[in-house]
Short mmCIF file of C-alpha atoms in Angstrom, two decimals:
data_model
loop_
_atom_site.label_atom_id
_atom_site.label_comp_id
_atom_site.label_asym_id
_atom_site.label_seq_id
_atom_site.Cartn_x
_atom_site.Cartn_y
_atom_site.Cartn_z
CA MET A 256 14.02 37.12 -9.92
CA THR A 257 11.67 39.34 -11.89
CA PRO A 258 9.72 37.14 -14.34
CA GLY A 259 10.86 37.40 -17.92
CA PRO A 260 8.73 38.16 -20.95
CA GLU A 261 6.56 35.62 -22.70
CA PRO A 262 8.64 32.78 -24.20
CA TYR A 263 9.59 32.91 -27.84
CA SER A 264 7.18 30.81 -29.85
CA GLY A 265 9.93 28.91 -31.64
CA ASP A 266 8.09 28.98 -34.96
CA GLY A 267 10.76 31.11 -36.58
CA THR A 268 8.62 34.22 -36.95
CA GLU A 269 10.82 36.23 -34.59
CA THR A 270 14.08 35.05 -36.07
CA GLY A 271 16.05 37.97 -37.40
CA ARG A 272 18.97 40.21 -36.61
CA ASP A 273 19.36 43.76 -35.42
CA MET A 274 22.58 45.52 -34.61
CA ALA A 275 20.74 47.00 -31.65
CA GLY A 276 22.26 47.87 -28.44
CA PHE A 277 25.18 49.60 -26.86
CA GLY A 278 24.78 52.71 -29.09
CA THR A 279 22.94 54.66 -31.77
CA LYS A 280 24.96 54.13 -34.96
CA GLY A 281 22.76 52.49 -37.57
CA LEU A 282 23.39 50.43 -40.68
CA GLY A 283 21.14 50.07 -43.68
CA PRO A 284 18.78 47.13 -44.26
CA THR A 285 20.41 43.80 -44.98
CA ARG A 286 18.81 40.42 -45.71
CA ARG A 287 15.54 39.99 -43.79
CA VAL A 288 15.75 42.80 -41.22
CA ALA A 289 17.34 46.17 -40.61
CA LEU A 290 20.48 46.10 -38.50
CA THR A 291 21.25 48.52 -35.69
CA LEU A 292 24.75 48.72 -34.25
CA ILE A 293 25.67 48.01 -30.64
CA GLY A 294 27.93 50.84 -29.52
CA ALA A 295 28.90 52.35 -26.16
CA GLY A 296 25.55 53.42 -24.74
CA ALA A 297 22.04 52.03 -24.40
CA LEU A 298 19.44 50.73 -26.79
CA ALA A 299 17.47 53.37 -28.62
CA LEU A 300 14.24 53.66 -26.66
CA THR A 301 10.69 53.89 -27.94
CA GLY A 302 9.01 57.29 -28.16
CA GLY A 303 7.99 58.81 -24.85
CA ALA A 304 10.56 56.97 -22.74
CA SER A 305 11.68 58.95 -19.72
CA VAL A 306 15.16 60.29 -19.04
CA ARG A 307 15.31 57.95 -16.05
CA ALA A 308 14.50 54.98 -18.29
CA ALA A 309 17.32 55.97 -20.63
CA THR A 310 19.68 56.18 -17.66
CA ASP A 311 18.62 52.73 -16.50
CA GLU A 312 19.26 51.30 -19.97
CA ASN A 313 22.73 52.89 -20.03
CA GLU A 314 23.53 51.23 -16.72
CA VAL A 315 22.25 47.80 -17.81
CA LEU A 316 23.54 47.58 -21.39
CA THR A 317 27.22 48.38 -21.13
CA GLU A 318 29.68 46.23 -23.04
CA ALA A 319 31.42 45.35 -19.79
CA LYS A 320 28.23 44.11 -18.14
CA VAL A 321 26.84 42.26 -21.15
CA LEU A 322 30.05 40.81 -22.59
CA ARG A 323 32.46 40.71 -19.63
CA ASP A 324 30.50 39.98 -16.47
CA PRO A 325 33.09 38.04 -14.44
CA ASP A 326 30.38 35.90 -12.83
CA THR A 327 29.00 34.65 -16.14
CA PRO A 328 30.30 31.30 -17.45
CA VAL A 329 32.19 31.34 -20.75
CA ALA A 330 32.81 28.55 -23.28
CA GLY A 331 34.64 28.38 -26.60
CA ASN A 332 37.80 30.43 -27.05
CA PRO A 333 38.14 32.89 -24.13
CA ASN A 334 40.35 35.07 -26.38
CA GLY A 335 38.11 34.80 -29.44
CA ASN A 336 37.71 37.77 -31.76
CA VAL A 337 33.90 37.45 -31.85
CA THR A 338 31.66 37.04 -28.82
CA ILE A 339 28.31 35.26 -28.83
CA VAL A 340 26.11 35.94 -25.81
CA GLU A 341 23.33 33.39 -25.31
CA TRP A 342 20.32 33.75 -23.02
CA SER A 343 18.77 30.32 -22.41
CA ASP A 344 16.42 28.33 -20.18
CA TYR A 345 17.03 24.68 -19.30
CA ASN A 346 13.38 23.82 -19.91
CA CYS A 347 13.31 25.50 -23.33
CA PRO A 348 13.05 22.80 -26.05
CA TYR A 349 14.45 25.17 -28.69
CA CYS A 350 17.52 25.87 -26.54
CA ARG A 351 18.10 22.13 -26.21
CA LYS A 352 17.68 21.54 -29.92
CA LEU A 353 20.04 24.37 -30.80
CA GLU A 354 22.72 23.57 -28.21
CA PRO A 355 24.74 20.92 -30.12
CA GLU A 356 24.62 22.93 -33.35
CA LEU A 357 25.79 26.11 -31.65
CA ARG A 358 28.61 24.29 -29.88
CA GLN A 359 29.67 22.72 -33.19
CA VAL A 360 29.79 26.14 -34.87
CA VAL A 361 31.86 27.54 -31.97
CA GLN A 362 34.23 24.57 -32.08
CA ASP A 363 34.61 24.60 -35.86
CA ASP A 364 35.27 28.34 -35.94
CA GLY A 365 37.84 28.26 -33.16
CA LYS A 366 37.79 32.02 -32.57
CA VAL A 367 34.41 32.48 -30.91
CA ARG A 368 33.93 33.32 -27.25
CA LEU A 369 30.55 32.02 -25.99
CA VAL A 370 29.03 33.83 -22.99
CA MET A 371 26.32 31.74 -21.33
CA LYS A 372 23.57 33.72 -19.59
CA ASP A 373 21.03 31.67 -17.67
CA TRP A 374 17.60 33.25 -18.12
CA PRO A 375 15.01 31.06 -16.34
CA ILE A 376 11.64 32.36 -17.56
CA LEU A 377 9.68 29.10 -17.89
CA GLY A 378 8.68 28.61 -14.27
CA PRO A 379 10.03 27.79 -10.82
CA VAL A 380 11.85 24.63 -11.91
CA SER A 381 13.74 26.64 -14.52
CA VAL A 382 14.87 28.98 -11.74
CA THR A 383 15.98 25.98 -9.67
CA ALA A 384 17.90 24.58 -12.64
CA ALA A 385 19.67 27.88 -13.32
CA ARG A 386 20.56 28.43 -9.66
CA THR A 387 21.84 24.86 -9.39
CA ALA A 388 24.02 25.15 -12.50
CA LEU A 389 25.50 28.43 -11.29
CA ALA A 390 26.17 26.94 -7.86
CA ALA A 391 28.07 24.13 -9.57
CA LYS A 392 30.39 26.81 -10.99
CA PHE A 393 31.98 27.18 -7.55
CA GLN A 394 33.36 23.65 -7.90
CA ASP A 395 34.26 24.18 -11.58
CA LYS A 396 31.36 22.00 -12.74
CA TYR A 397 29.08 24.56 -14.38
CA HIS A 398 29.63 23.19 -17.88
CA GLN A 399 29.02 19.60 -16.75
CA ALA A 400 25.77 20.69 -15.07
CA HIS A 401 24.74 22.78 -18.09
CA ASP A 402 25.39 19.97 -20.57
CA ALA A 403 23.59 17.40 -18.40
CA MET A 404 20.41 19.47 -18.19
CA MET A 405 20.49 20.59 -21.82
CA GLY A 406 21.03 17.01 -22.95
CA VAL A 407 17.65 15.65 -21.87
CA SER A 408 14.46 15.69 -23.91
CA SER A 409 11.87 15.73 -21.13
CA ARG A 410 10.85 18.62 -18.90
CA LEU A 411 13.01 18.93 -15.81
CA THR A 412 11.88 18.39 -12.24
CA GLU A 413 13.84 19.16 -9.09
CA SER A 414 14.52 15.46 -8.46
CA ARG A 415 15.60 14.96 -12.06
CA ILE A 416 17.98 17.93 -11.80
CA ASN A 417 19.65 16.35 -8.78
CA GLU A 418 19.96 13.00 -10.55
CA LEU A 419 21.49 14.56 -13.67
CA LEU A 420 24.02 16.65 -11.80
CA ALA A 421 25.10 13.81 -9.54
CA ALA A 422 25.60 11.60 -12.61
CA ALA A 423 27.66 14.39 -14.19
CA GLY A 424 30.11 14.32 -11.28
CA VAL A 425 28.84 17.31 -9.30
CA ASP A 426 29.48 17.07 -5.54
CA MET A 427 25.90 17.47 -4.33
CA ASP A 428 26.81 18.12 -0.69
CA ARG A 429 29.09 20.95 -1.73
CA LEU A 430 26.43 22.19 -4.13
CA LYS A 431 23.96 22.57 -1.27
CA ARG A 432 26.52 24.47 0.78
CA ASP A 433 27.31 26.78 -2.11
CA LEU A 434 23.62 27.41 -2.76
CA ALA A 435 23.23 28.41 0.87
CA SER A 436 26.34 30.58 1.13
CA ARG A 437 26.39 32.09 -2.39
CA GLY A 438 22.67 32.21 -3.10
CA SER A 439 22.50 36.01 -3.04
CA ASP A 440 25.35 36.25 -5.58
CA ILE A 441 23.59 33.75 -7.86
CA ASP A 442 20.29 35.60 -7.62
CA ALA A 443 22.02 38.90 -8.36
CA LEU A 444 23.54 37.41 -11.54
CA LEU A 445 20.17 36.06 -12.67
CA LYS A 446 18.66 39.49 -12.05
CA ARG A 447 21.34 41.11 -14.23
CA ASN A 448 20.75 38.56 -16.97
CA ASN A 449 17.01 39.24 -16.87
CA GLU A 450 17.42 43.02 -16.91
CA GLN A 451 19.72 42.83 -19.93
CA ALA A 452 17.40 40.49 -21.84
CA GLU A 453 14.43 42.75 -21.21
CA ALA A 454 16.40 45.87 -22.14
CA PHE A 455 17.36 44.24 -25.45
CA GLY A 456 13.68 43.53 -26.03
CA PHE A 457 14.03 39.76 -26.13
CA ARG A 458 10.69 37.97 -25.88
CA GLY A 459 11.99 34.56 -24.87
CA THR A 460 14.65 31.92 -25.22
CA PRO A 461 16.95 31.33 -26.95
CA ALA A 462 18.19 34.83 -27.71
CA PHE A 463 21.63 36.02 -28.74
CA ILE A 464 24.04 38.84 -29.27
CA VAL A 465 26.56 37.85 -31.95
CA GLY A 466 29.36 40.40 -32.05
CA LYS A 467 27.21 43.51 -32.36
CA TYR A 468 24.16 41.81 -33.79
CA ARG A 469 21.00 41.17 -31.81
CA VAL A 470 19.49 37.76 -32.73
CA PRO A 471 16.11 37.22 -31.04
CA GLY A 472 15.46 33.63 -32.03
CA VAL A 473 16.72 30.39 -33.51
CA LEU A 474 19.33 30.23 -36.27
CA SER A 475 20.60 27.29 -38.29
CA MET A 476 24.29 26.39 -38.30
CA ALA A 477 24.71 28.10 -41.68
CA GLU A 478 22.99 31.24 -40.40
CA PHE A 479 25.18 31.31 -37.29
CA GLU A 480 28.26 31.01 -39.49
CA GLN A 481 27.01 33.89 -41.64
CA VAL A 482 26.20 36.22 -38.74
CA ILE A 483 29.61 35.45 -37.17
CA ALA A 484 31.23 36.42 -40.47
CA ASP A 485 29.11 39.58 -40.60
CA ALA A 486 30.06 40.40 -37.01
CA ARG A 487 33.75 40.16 -37.88
CA LYS A 488 33.23 42.50 -40.83
CA ALA A 489 31.32 44.97 -38.66
CA LYS A 490 34.13 44.91 -36.10
CA MET A 491 36.59 46.01 -38.77
CA ASN A 492 34.44 48.96 -39.89
#
């Protein structure tokens, strides 16, 4: 997979929201940052971008590919009226810290669909962790694998990954077979995830799309609740 951008520092300086993405309709400034609406096309590109670059963005940042990729695991309410898309890395301490709070917000709300995009940008072990979790999906154990690796506080190693997944009930023999037979499909999904994250301009993990808001950083539970509410309002407009 093409390496991702430099990881988000986690100090809160990048935290903010844009409605930036599938289109060009803009909204006025609100709270800390200006919002740019996700519509049906690509992100607005910086000055001097080529026509080919714009075409590439249109192909990468479609609602179907970002929100409805059939290979991407989904949690929460699959029929929810707001979608959160999360790009995360299993070795990212900020992703781990945020995980229980995000899940609590999704559970409490009851009408949020959570799309989980593995984006392993913190080294080879992160790639191994993401590939392993996605291979577990073929035995319906993705969420068990995800939760096991997000639930630890120390940096992962390949041996630790195997221990965690086995303890979570993953059939490790089947996992190896699925990695061998479906490895190209897994790598293609990770490539799509990376291309989308880079096209959105995300600098590291965690990063989110909430409804039609781009959230490049960490939010508190209260802030997630607010941006979900804002996303519902934007959907009605």
